[in-house]
């Protein structure tokens, strides 16, 4: 009787040990000693199963080298390069802090941003490795606690039979523990070193940012005497040395950026962009083939696809090239200026090309002078002479209405802004605030060119979407994409983001972006209180922006897909139900993302939902009922788009299923909105839920003297050979004999409900012809009037 009692005790210990193990993990996860919780762990009942499981876990630990481990050689090599670069920049920064110009400081900032991005990636990888090692160490410690609990139990039978197996398991556990501790020690040391280096780098980055903001804030300080009081000897260096130094600095920043980023981050993005060119190339080749109908693609992409798409790609360069130096983006901007000038001259032949060439050439010359790291006498004279550009600007302003520009009023507004900035910049250059003056002039130029670039880029993007829709529609059979609607809905959003981008670029060009951004962020993130509720303007904007975008996207999804042709509505399609669910998912996701992004307290939304519940109880029952009914229709699909329903004793075809109501069309061509709850609450006849077959009844009357067999044979012959009739399931019966004549009933099963009227017309024509040939007369209708 002793053995059963011990087994019972072992079972009790086994079940009691279940809740303790998570506590061990929690204790270890909180950084406490696991041994404090291991004492309460008891051994399992079946030692064989337990020992086998322990071996499996240790085998997994010994196979740790097969797990994805960080490449320490690459890590050390990368950090060595970063430390050398940071050391050089620190020496240059702290020794020449007072003499550094804005361009040099900005290039340093972009270099440090790229270095910190790479260092943060290594930190994430090392930290993930440490977390994996900690999990493995906790697993080993759990096996160790189980071994200790097994040896401490009083059951001599288990201890005697499994002593050697447990000893071997303990030996392997100790070896695994030593291995994991060694790896964890090395990895932890690496992470600590990375943390120290990252801290120093971020401090240096903060110093660079602070100096850049100080330089930008001091732009109003006069740096040179008046123009007529500043001979060439007043300037810090000669023109030749300034050109040479500027060239060396520009090439050095480009070389460093190529070594840092191009081969790791830019090349995959460039390959992705080139892959996006494939549909454009195929589309152009298809359109050149004879016999292929030309697709209407709006914008410059239809007439100049290569140049327009290149403009689009260069306009996306801030997303393709991460943390670029100042000179790199300026070279891209110069290339964009030339491309946009070419497209503008091609699209609007009415423009005065001579004036356009003068303005663009002057802009490029001033932009090249902007590469000079220090002021020069010729550069200042050139910027002072830019006031003469008011003459061609006035000519362009005067001829804008007759030039063929689509938005000539907007173009005139940009010209006025340009003229104001030109005068203001000229005054600053003459007064002596040369850096700010040339920034004002170039910012006006840049704003005008950037508006043209973004206009062409938006047209190219919408045209690209049209090309993708053309490919889909060409392969589709029943559903097509309404590219015009997508373009109409997305264009305002693209224009909005383009305006925001223009404002940011303008502020950046006049070196005010960082200052205004800090003030704007402080204003938007300041905590405000209404009653007991705290909020920020940023949280409110994020919430409503997410909700608004979700509704816009749901609207686009609703109207993007439509039947391929006018006859396609007769086909059943589950697309309406799928789109309904997708739109609901998008709207719900918009609310959730808005709440999470805004950081608004959930208690406020709980109060709002409570108030909404009260509103539903009082006045929104019908709306909520229709919404829930729409979900039921989407999930259960008692009918789909294209089904023929018998509603209110009238056949109608389903055109669209929405959240609140379903749109149907009648045979007269009218569209009716039926609430979803009405469709689910009433008895609804669906003619096409399984197929489109329907039985059509046709009554034919013959005179009393007619032979029924001959009449039936004629009626059957009329049905034979009609492709729209399922002959084997159609029949002709003598239905009634009365004083007026013989009544024959034809039950005809047609293949398609929509062709029932046409089949009936063909049958009546054939019956009339057949009766005339056989001399069978139709019974005259009894009108009840005397002859």
PDB file of N, CA and C in Angstrom, residues 432-471:
ATOM      1  N   UNK A 432      23.986  93.953 -46.729  1.00  0.00           N
ATOM      2  CA  UNK A 432      25.105  93.259 -46.105  1.00  0.00           C
ATOM      3  C   UNK A 432      24.754  91.912 -45.503  1.00  0.00           C
ATOM      4  N   UNK A 433      23.485  91.603 -45.379  1.00  0.00           N
ATOM      5  CA  UNK A 433      23.077  90.257 -44.911  1.00  0.00           C
ATOM      6  C   UNK A 433      23.011  89.339 -46.133  1.00  0.00           C
ATOM      7  N   UNK A 434      24.218  88.987 -46.615  1.00  0.00           N
ATOM      8  CA  UNK A 434      24.336  88.310 -47.902  1.00  0.00           C
ATOM      9  C   UNK A 434      23.742  86.906 -47.868  1.00  0.00           C
ATOM     10  N   UNK A 435      24.019  86.143 -46.823  1.00  0.00           N
ATOM     11  CA  UNK A 435      23.549  84.754 -46.756  1.00  0.00           C
ATOM     12  C   UNK A 435      22.034  84.682 -46.751  1.00  0.00           C
ATOM     13  N   UNK A 436      21.396  85.540 -45.930  1.00  0.00           N
ATOM     14  CA  UNK A 436      19.937  85.541 -45.888  1.00  0.00           C
ATOM     15  C   UNK A 436      19.352  86.061 -47.195  1.00  0.00           C
ATOM     16  N   UNK A 437      19.989  87.060 -47.808  1.00  0.00           N
ATOM     17  CA  UNK A 437      19.473  87.623 -49.044  1.00  0.00           C
ATOM     18  C   UNK A 437      19.457  86.607 -50.173  1.00  0.00           C
ATOM     19  N   UNK A 438      20.558  85.880 -50.347  1.00  0.00           N
ATOM     20  CA  UNK A 438      20.562  84.886 -51.421  1.00  0.00           C
ATOM     21  C   UNK A 438      19.621  83.732 -51.104  1.00  0.00           C
ATOM     22  N   UNK A 439      19.423  83.420 -49.815  1.00  0.00           N
ATOM     23  CA  UNK A 439      18.450  82.385 -49.457  1.00  0.00           C
ATOM     24  C   UNK A 439      17.043  82.807 -49.821  1.00  0.00           C
ATOM     25  N   UNK A 440      16.717  84.097 -49.631  1.00  0.00           N
ATOM     26  CA  UNK A 440      15.387  84.598 -49.984  1.00  0.00           C
ATOM     27  C   UNK A 440      15.172  84.537 -51.490  1.00  0.00           C
ATOM     28  N   UNK A 441      16.188  84.927 -52.274  1.00  0.00           N
ATOM     29  CA  UNK A 441      16.055  84.901 -53.733  1.00  0.00           C
ATOM     30  C   UNK A 441      15.908  83.464 -54.237  1.00  0.00           C
ATOM     31  N   UNK A 442      16.762  82.579 -53.740  1.00  0.00           N
ATOM     32  CA  UNK A 442      16.704  81.190 -54.200  1.00  0.00           C
ATOM     33  C   UNK A 442      15.456  80.472 -53.708  1.00  0.00           C
ATOM     34  N   UNK A 443      14.945  80.876 -52.550  1.00  0.00           N
ATOM     35  CA  UNK A 443      13.719  80.233 -52.060  1.00  0.00           C
ATOM     36  C   UNK A 443      12.539  80.571 -52.966  1.00  0.00           C
ATOM     37  N   UNK A 444      12.498  81.806 -53.497  1.00  0.00           N
ATOM     38  CA  UNK A 444      11.423  82.169 -54.426  1.00  0.00           C
ATOM     39  C   UNK A 444      11.566  81.404 -55.730  1.00  0.00           C
ATOM     40  N   UNK A 445      12.784  81.344 -56.233  1.00  0.00           N
ATOM     41  CA  UNK A 445      13.040  80.552 -57.428  1.00  0.00           C
ATOM     42  C   UNK A 445      12.647  79.098 -57.186  1.00  0.00           C
ATOM     43  N   UNK A 446      13.122  78.575 -56.061  1.00  0.00           N
ATOM     44  CA  UNK A 446      12.855  77.162 -55.755  1.00  0.00           C
ATOM     45  C   UNK A 446      11.378  76.880 -55.589  1.00  0.00           C
ATOM     46  N   UNK A 447      10.634  77.823 -54.988  1.00  0.00           N
ATOM     47  CA  UNK A 447       9.203  77.609 -54.810  1.00  0.00           C
ATOM     48  C   UNK A 447       8.486  77.543 -56.146  1.00  0.00           C
ATOM     49  N   UNK A 448       8.875  78.424 -57.082  1.00  0.00           N
ATOM     50  CA  UNK A 448       8.251  78.434 -58.402  1.00  0.00           C
ATOM     51  C   UNK A 448       8.555  77.143 -59.169  1.00  0.00           C
ATOM     52  N   UNK A 449       9.832  76.751 -59.158  1.00  0.00           N
ATOM     53  CA  UNK A 449      10.222  75.527 -59.873  1.00  0.00           C
ATOM     54  C   UNK A 449       9.625  74.300 -59.204  1.00  0.00           C
ATOM     55  N   UNK A 450       9.603  74.286 -57.858  1.00  0.00           N
ATOM     56  CA  UNK A 450       9.059  73.139 -57.147  1.00  0.00           C
ATOM     57  C   UNK A 450       7.575  72.966 -57.424  1.00  0.00           C
ATOM     58  N   UNK A 451       6.833  74.076 -57.526  1.00  0.00           N
ATOM     59  CA  UNK A 451       5.410  73.972 -57.860  1.00  0.00           C
ATOM     60  C   UNK A 451       5.226  73.344 -59.237  1.00  0.00           C
ATOM     61  N   UNK A 452       6.081  73.733 -60.194  1.00  0.00           N
ATOM     62  CA  UNK A 452       6.002  73.127 -61.526  1.00  0.00           C
ATOM     63  C   UNK A 452       6.366  71.639 -61.474  1.00  0.00           C
ATOM     64  N   UNK A 453       7.387  71.311 -60.689  1.00  0.00           N
ATOM     65  CA  UNK A 453       7.815  69.906 -60.568  1.00  0.00           C
ATOM     66  C   UNK A 453       6.709  69.050 -59.979  1.00  0.00           C
ATOM     67  N   UNK A 454       6.118  69.528 -58.902  1.00  0.00           N
ATOM     68  CA  UNK A 454       5.071  68.737 -58.246  1.00  0.00           C
ATOM     69  C   UNK A 454       3.825  68.639 -59.120  1.00  0.00           C
ATOM     70  N   UNK A 455       3.538  69.682 -59.897  1.00  0.00           N
ATOM     71  CA  UNK A 455       2.397  69.595 -60.806  1.00  0.00           C
ATOM     72  C   UNK A 455       2.580  68.486 -61.832  1.00  0.00           C
ATOM     73  N   UNK A 456       3.769  68.432 -62.424  1.00  0.00           N
ATOM     74  CA  UNK A 456       4.038  67.374 -63.401  1.00  0.00           C
ATOM     75  C   UNK A 456       4.110  66.021 -62.714  1.00  0.00           C
ATOM     76  N   UNK A 457       4.679  65.979 -61.498  1.00  0.00           N
ATOM     77  CA  UNK A 457       4.776  64.705 -60.783  1.00  0.00           C
ATOM     78  C   UNK A 457       3.396  64.154 -60.439  1.00  0.00           C
ATOM     79  N   UNK A 458       2.469  65.031 -60.044  1.00  0.00           N
ATOM     80  CA  UNK A 458       1.113  64.573 -59.729  1.00  0.00           C
ATOM     81  C   UNK A 458       0.425  64.055 -60.985  1.00  0.00           C
ATOM     82  N   UNK A 459       0.587  64.780 -62.100  1.00  0.00           N
ATOM     83  CA  UNK A 459       0.018  64.295 -63.362  1.00  0.00           C
ATOM     84  C   UNK A 459       0.607  62.941 -63.742  1.00  0.00           C
ATOM     85  N   UNK A 460       1.924  62.791 -63.554  1.00  0.00           N
ATOM     86  CA  UNK A 460       2.570  61.524 -63.900  1.00  0.00           C
ATOM     87  C   UNK A 460       2.084  60.398 -62.993  1.00  0.00           C
ATOM     88  N   UNK A 461       1.907  60.689 -61.713  1.00  0.00           N
ATOM     89  CA  UNK A 461       1.436  59.656 -60.793  1.00  0.00           C
ATOM     90  C   UNK A 461       0.010  59.235 -61.123  1.00  0.00           C
ATOM     91  N   UNK A 462      -0.857  60.202 -61.422  1.00  0.00           N
ATOM     92  CA  UNK A 462      -2.227  59.860 -61.795  1.00  0.00           C
ATOM     93  C   UNK A 462      -2.254  59.091 -63.117  1.00  0.00           C
ATOM     94  N   UNK A 463      -1.389  59.489 -64.048  1.00  0.00           N
ATOM     95  CA  UNK A 463      -1.288  58.733 -65.288  1.00  0.00           C
ATOM     96  C   UNK A 463      -0.790  57.318 -65.066  1.00  0.00           C
ATOM     97  N   UNK A 464       0.134  57.164 -64.131  1.00  0.00           N
ATOM     98  CA  UNK A 464       0.640  55.821 -63.817  1.00  0.00           C
ATOM     99  C   UNK A 464      -0.475  54.954 -63.232  1.00  0.00           C
ATOM    100  N   UNK A 465      -1.280  55.539 -62.357  1.00  0.00           N
ATOM    101  CA  UNK A 465      -2.430  54.799 -61.828  1.00  0.00           C
ATOM    102  C   UNK A 465      -3.394  54.433 -62.953  1.00  0.00           C
ATOM    103  N   UNK A 466      -3.550  55.338 -63.919  1.00  0.00           N
ATOM    104  CA  UNK A 466      -4.396  55.028 -65.067  1.00  0.00           C
ATOM    105  C   UNK A 466      -3.847  53.878 -65.894  1.00  0.00           C
ATOM    106  N   UNK A 467      -2.523  53.800 -66.024  1.00  0.00           N
ATOM    107  CA  UNK A 467      -1.905  52.687 -66.759  1.00  0.00           C
ATOM    108  C   UNK A 467      -2.141  51.366 -66.023  1.00  0.00           C
ATOM    109  N   UNK A 468      -1.979  51.374 -64.702  1.00  0.00           N
ATOM    110  CA  UNK A 468      -2.237  50.156 -63.932  1.00  0.00           C
ATOM    111  C   UNK A 468      -3.705  49.735 -64.068  1.00  0.00           C
ATOM    112  N   UNK A 469      -4.613  50.711 -64.033  1.00  0.00           N
ATOM    113  CA  UNK A 469      -6.034  50.388 -64.208  1.00  0.00           C
ATOM    114  C   UNK A 469      -6.291  49.834 -65.609  1.00  0.00           C
ATOM    115  N   UNK A 470      -5.572  50.354 -66.602  1.00  0.00           N
ATOM    116  CA  UNK A 470      -5.729  49.856 -67.969  1.00  0.00           C
ATOM    117  C   UNK A 470      -5.313  48.394 -68.066  1.00  0.00           C
ATOM    118  N   UNK A 471      -4.223  48.027 -67.385  1.00  0.00           N
ATOM    119  CA  UNK A 471      -3.796  46.635 -67.385  1.00  0.00           C
ATOM    120  C   UNK A 471      -4.842  45.741 -66.728  1.00  0.00           C
TER     121      UNK A 471
END
